[in-house]
Amino acid sequence: MPDAVDAVVVGAGPNGLVAANLLADAGWSVTVLEEQPEPGGAVRHDDAVAPGFVNDLFSSFYPLAAASPVLGGLHLEEHGLRWAHAPHVLAHPLTDGTCAVLDRDLATTAASLDAFAPGDGAAWERLHAVWDRYRADIVDALFTPFPPVRAGARLALRLRGAGGLRLARTLVLPVRRMGEEEFRGEGGRLLLAGNALHADLAPEAAGSGGFGWLMSMLGQTYGFPVPVGGSGALTEALVRRLRARGGTLHCGRRVDRVLVRDRRAAGVRTADGDAVTARRAVLADVSVPALYGRLVAPADLPDQVRRDLRRFQWDFATFKVDWALDGPVPWRCEEAAGAGTVHLSDGLDELTRFAAQIAMRQVPDRPFSLFGQMTTTDPTRSPAGTESAWAYTHVPHDIRGDAGDEGVTGSWDRREQELMADRVERQVERFAPGFRALVRARRVLAPPTLQAMNANLEGGAINGGTTAMHQQLVFRPVPGTGRPETPVTGLFLASAGAHPGGGVHGAPGANAARAALRQHRFAGLARLQRSLTRRDRTGDRC
């Protein structure tokens, strides 16, 4: 491990690896220090559930990666990355056998929604037309630091006089209200609401409509692709690219402290006492509480930041089950068989009930589950005729009761893990009778397990902090920020805790790297200006 480099990146998740790649592209010497024995953060896979079955440990489907100009600009296909798509992007079946389907073919999606109510297909096409009109500027604004000056100015000009206020109103609506205004039947409402609950946004939460619309339109345009061979293939491509450019990666090296001298980040100290000097910058792909509550000494932070940190809110805790299945899932609705992602909730009211139980700090009795059919999406994931699958749901961080009356308390001992996994399987059975008979093996990843495997996933929170409006834009991660710069010069937040937040797209890492490059460039110009001024004063002119 080097004693000194231009930049130290703490954490080898996708954001940290993106940041390191961009700094290496600029000619900086970079080293990445990762606590876990392997890189990837929440982008890893293994074959531990059953021989021959590949299961993603955390994230699986990557619409934001497909849309991201950050990842696209790295040309990871040159380093071995390949993408796969399921026949359908997403399905939301109901217990009566009906099913809403999101497909990359707009006509297929529209026909699915017309089956719920004639005319709803045209309503979806109208929502898609809005997305198509402003997509380039929305994507640009989404993946650049806040405020997105250029993209924002373009959007403002295009929206002025073109119903801009009406569009803004629509996007801040709760997703339940948006669905009621746009669709007569339940199909379109379910697609929007289910996608909103990819984050921690209840159907009645302000802004959940905009988030549900965004995720739906990303799926409509880019699909929900997966890396061929497992999610870790994305990590492997990032690591290969970094090493090809001279960057170094050291796993099993936990950083305990960011070293600060004269109010500037000077390097890091690892848990085993080693110090690495950072001549130019330290970039932290860690959670906000970890950065400001552990890595940076309290004396090096303004009092206001430490006070604001006490109000930081995590997103929901996550409970996940991985399966090796002896055959395809026996969905009652046949359209669900071709979907990579399946949303499991028997209607919008059940989604509201689920979110309300979490708000009341109860473990849901009918947990809304996102179900991933990985072999359906990527045939390399398991032997022919079988399915590698997973489902995750959300639970409260602080559990006060069990709506399922089984005594789940949040201790997450072996008994509680098995009880909750059985509950998730019963939810799948409601929509796919006979599912449980196909289970060859399963693995349970409770909130503490997820955190042990990736310290950024505090209590199983997978989004780096709530997606609610009070912790977005200039409020992310604390009020008055919205950018990767921190109160310590030369220290940059490069994780999902920074704008634009969670999802595998690399934007927080890219924003941090560009901010570090910009700060160093400006510091160099300032030094040059001071030097010229001194020469002027002594009469030594250039």
CSV table of C-alpha atoms in Angstrom, one decimal, residues 169-338:
chain,number,residue,atom,x,y,z
A,169,ARG,CA,-47.6,20.1,-9.9
A,170,THR,CA,-48.0,16.6,-11.3
A,171,LEU,CA,-44.5,15.6,-10.3
A,172,VAL,CA,-44.9,16.6,-6.6
A,173,LEU,CA,-48.2,14.8,-6.3
A,174,PRO,CA,-48.5,11.7,-4.1
A,175,VAL,CA,-48.5,8.7,-6.4
A,176,ARG,CA,-52.0,7.7,-5.3
A,177,ARG,CA,-53.3,11.1,-6.5
A,178,MET,CA,-51.3,11.1,-9.7
A,179,GLY,CA,-52.7,7.7,-10.5
A,180,GLU,CA,-56.2,8.8,-9.9
A,181,GLU,CA,-55.8,11.9,-12.1
A,182,GLU,CA,-54.2,10.0,-15.0
A,183,PHE,CA,-55.9,6.6,-15.1
A,184,ARG,CA,-59.4,5.1,-14.8
A,185,GLY,CA,-58.3,1.6,-14.0
A,186,GLU,CA,-55.8,0.1,-11.5
A,187,GLY,CA,-53.1,-1.0,-13.9
A,188,GLY,CA,-51.4,2.3,-14.5
A,189,ARG,CA,-51.8,3.3,-10.9
A,190,LEU,CA,-50.1,0.1,-9.8
A,191,LEU,CA,-47.1,0.6,-12.1
A,192,LEU,CA,-46.5,4.1,-10.8
A,193,ALA,CA,-47.0,3.2,-7.1
A,194,GLY,CA,-45.0,0.0,-7.2
A,195,ASN,CA,-42.1,1.9,-8.7
A,196,ALA,CA,-42.4,4.6,-6.1
A,197,LEU,CA,-41.9,2.0,-3.4
A,198,HIS,CA,-38.6,1.0,-4.9
A,199,ALA,CA,-37.6,3.8,-2.6
A,200,ASP,CA,-39.2,4.6,0.8
A,201,LEU,CA,-42.1,6.6,-0.6
A,202,ALA,CA,-45.6,5.7,0.6
A,203,PRO,CA,-48.4,6.2,-1.9
A,204,GLU,CA,-49.5,9.2,0.0
A,205,ALA,CA,-46.1,10.9,0.2
A,206,ALA,CA,-45.5,14.2,-1.6
A,207,GLY,CA,-43.2,13.6,-4.6
A,208,SER,CA,-43.9,9.9,-4.8
A,209,GLY,CA,-45.7,10.5,-8.0
A,210,GLY,CA,-42.7,12.0,-9.6
A,211,PHE,CA,-40.4,9.3,-8.4
A,212,GLY,CA,-42.8,6.6,-9.6
A,213,TRP,CA,-43.1,8.2,-13.0
A,214,LEU,CA,-39.3,8.6,-13.3
A,215,MET,CA,-38.7,4.9,-12.5
A,216,SER,CA,-41.5,3.8,-14.8
A,217,MET,CA,-40.2,5.9,-17.7
A,218,LEU,CA,-36.6,4.7,-17.1
A,219,GLY,CA,-37.9,1.1,-17.4
A,220,GLN,CA,-40.0,2.0,-20.4
A,221,THR,CA,-37.0,3.5,-22.2
A,222,TYR,CA,-34.0,1.6,-20.9
A,223,GLY,CA,-35.5,-1.5,-19.3
A,224,PHE,CA,-34.3,-3.0,-16.0
A,225,PRO,CA,-31.1,-4.7,-17.3
A,226,VAL,CA,-28.7,-6.9,-15.4
A,227,PRO,CA,-25.0,-7.6,-15.9
A,228,VAL,CA,-24.5,-11.0,-17.5
A,229,GLY,CA,-23.1,-13.5,-15.0
A,230,GLY,CA,-24.0,-11.6,-11.9
A,231,SER,CA,-24.1,-8.0,-10.6
A,232,GLY,CA,-20.5,-8.2,-9.6
A,233,ALA,CA,-19.6,-8.2,-13.3
A,234,LEU,CA,-20.2,-4.5,-13.2
A,235,THR,CA,-17.8,-4.2,-10.3
A,236,GLU,CA,-15.2,-6.3,-12.1
A,237,ALA,CA,-15.3,-4.1,-15.1
A,238,LEU,CA,-14.8,-1.0,-13.0
A,239,VAL,CA,-11.9,-2.5,-11.2
A,240,ARG,CA,-10.2,-3.7,-14.4
A,241,ARG,CA,-10.6,-0.3,-15.9
A,242,LEU,CA,-9.1,1.4,-12.8
A,243,ARG,CA,-6.1,-0.9,-12.7
A,244,ALA,CA,-5.5,-0.4,-16.5
A,245,ARG,CA,-5.1,3.3,-15.7
A,246,GLY,CA,-2.7,2.8,-12.8
A,247,GLY,CA,-5.1,3.0,-9.9
A,248,THR,CA,-4.7,0.6,-7.0
A,249,LEU,CA,-7.3,-1.2,-4.8
A,250,HIS,CA,-6.7,-2.7,-1.4
A,251,CYS,CA,-9.4,-4.8,0.2
A,252,GLY,CA,-9.7,-5.7,3.9
A,253,ARG,CA,-8.4,-2.2,4.8
A,254,ARG,CA,-10.8,-0.4,7.0
A,255,VAL,CA,-10.3,3.4,7.3
A,256,ASP,CA,-10.8,4.6,10.9
A,257,ARG,CA,-10.0,8.3,10.5
A,258,VAL,CA,-9.7,11.1,7.9
A,259,LEU,CA,-6.6,13.0,8.9
A,260,VAL,CA,-7.2,16.7,8.9
A,261,ARG,CA,-4.4,19.3,9.1
A,262,ASP,CA,-5.0,23.1,9.0
A,263,ARG,CA,-8.7,22.4,8.2
A,264,ARG,CA,-7.7,20.4,5.1
A,265,ALA,CA,-8.0,16.6,4.5
A,266,ALA,CA,-4.4,15.3,4.5
A,267,GLY,CA,-5.0,11.6,4.2
A,268,VAL,CA,-6.4,8.6,6.1
A,269,ARG,CA,-5.5,6.2,8.9
A,270,THR,CA,-6.5,2.6,8.7
A,271,ALA,CA,-7.7,0.3,11.5
A,272,ASP,CA,-4.2,-1.3,11.7
A,273,GLY,CA,-2.5,2.0,12.2
A,274,ASP,CA,-1.2,2.6,8.6
A,275,ALA,CA,-1.4,6.2,7.3
A,276,VAL,CA,-1.8,7.1,3.6
A,277,THR,CA,-1.1,10.7,2.7
A,278,ALA,CA,-3.4,12.3,0.2
A,279,ARG,CA,-1.6,15.1,-1.6
A,280,ARG,CA,-4.8,16.5,-3.2
A,281,ALA,CA,-8.0,14.9,-2.0
A,282,VAL,CA,-9.9,12.3,0.1
A,283,LEU,CA,-13.1,11.0,-1.4
A,284,ALA,CA,-15.5,9.1,0.9
A,285,ASP,CA,-17.9,6.5,-0.5
A,286,VAL,CA,-19.3,5.9,2.9
A,287,SER,CA,-22.6,6.8,4.6
A,288,VAL,CA,-23.2,10.3,5.9
A,289,PRO,CA,-23.3,9.3,9.6
A,290,ALA,CA,-20.1,7.3,9.1
A,291,LEU,CA,-18.3,10.2,7.5
A,292,TYR,CA,-19.4,12.9,10.0
A,293,GLY,CA,-19.9,10.7,13.0
A,294,ARG,CA,-16.8,8.5,12.8
A,295,LEU,CA,-14.2,9.3,10.2
A,296,VAL,CA,-14.0,13.0,10.8
A,297,ALA,CA,-13.2,14.2,14.3
A,298,PRO,CA,-15.9,16.3,15.9
A,299,ALA,CA,-13.4,19.2,16.3
A,300,ASP,CA,-13.0,19.4,12.6
A,301,LEU,CA,-16.7,19.9,11.9
A,302,PRO,CA,-18.9,23.0,12.3
A,303,ASP,CA,-21.4,22.7,15.2
A,304,GLN,CA,-24.3,23.1,12.8
A,305,VAL,CA,-23.3,20.0,10.8
A,306,ARG,CA,-23.2,17.9,13.9
A,307,ARG,CA,-26.6,19.2,15.0
A,308,ASP,CA,-28.1,18.6,11.5
A,309,LEU,CA,-26.7,15.1,11.5
A,310,ARG,CA,-28.9,14.2,14.5
A,311,ARG,CA,-31.9,14.8,12.1
A,312,PHE,CA,-30.5,12.6,9.3
A,313,GLN,CA,-33.1,10.0,8.3
A,314,TRP,CA,-32.4,6.6,6.9
A,315,ASP,CA,-34.6,4.9,4.4
A,316,PHE,CA,-36.6,1.8,5.3
A,317,ALA,CA,-34.7,-1.3,6.6
A,318,THR,CA,-34.6,-4.2,4.1
A,319,PHE,CA,-35.2,-7.9,4.5
A,320,LYS,CA,-34.2,-10.1,1.6
A,321,VAL,CA,-34.5,-13.8,0.7
A,322,ASP,CA,-32.5,-15.6,-2.1
A,323,TRP,CA,-33.7,-18.8,-3.6
A,324,ALA,CA,-32.6,-21.6,-5.8
A,325,LEU,CA,-35.8,-22.9,-7.5
A,326,ASP,CA,-36.2,-26.3,-9.2
A,327,GLY,CA,-38.4,-24.7,-11.9
A,328,PRO,CA,-40.0,-21.5,-13.2
A,329,VAL,CA,-42.3,-19.6,-10.8
A,330,PRO,CA,-45.9,-20.8,-11.3
A,331,TRP,CA,-47.5,-17.4,-11.6
A,332,ARG,CA,-51.3,-17.4,-11.8
A,333,CYS,CA,-50.9,-14.5,-14.3
A,334,GLU,CA,-48.8,-15.8,-17.2
A,335,GLU,CA,-47.5,-12.4,-18.2
A,336,ALA,CA,-45.5,-12.3,-14.9
A,337,ALA,CA,-43.5,-15.3,-16.1
A,338,GLY,CA,-41.6,-13.1,-18.6
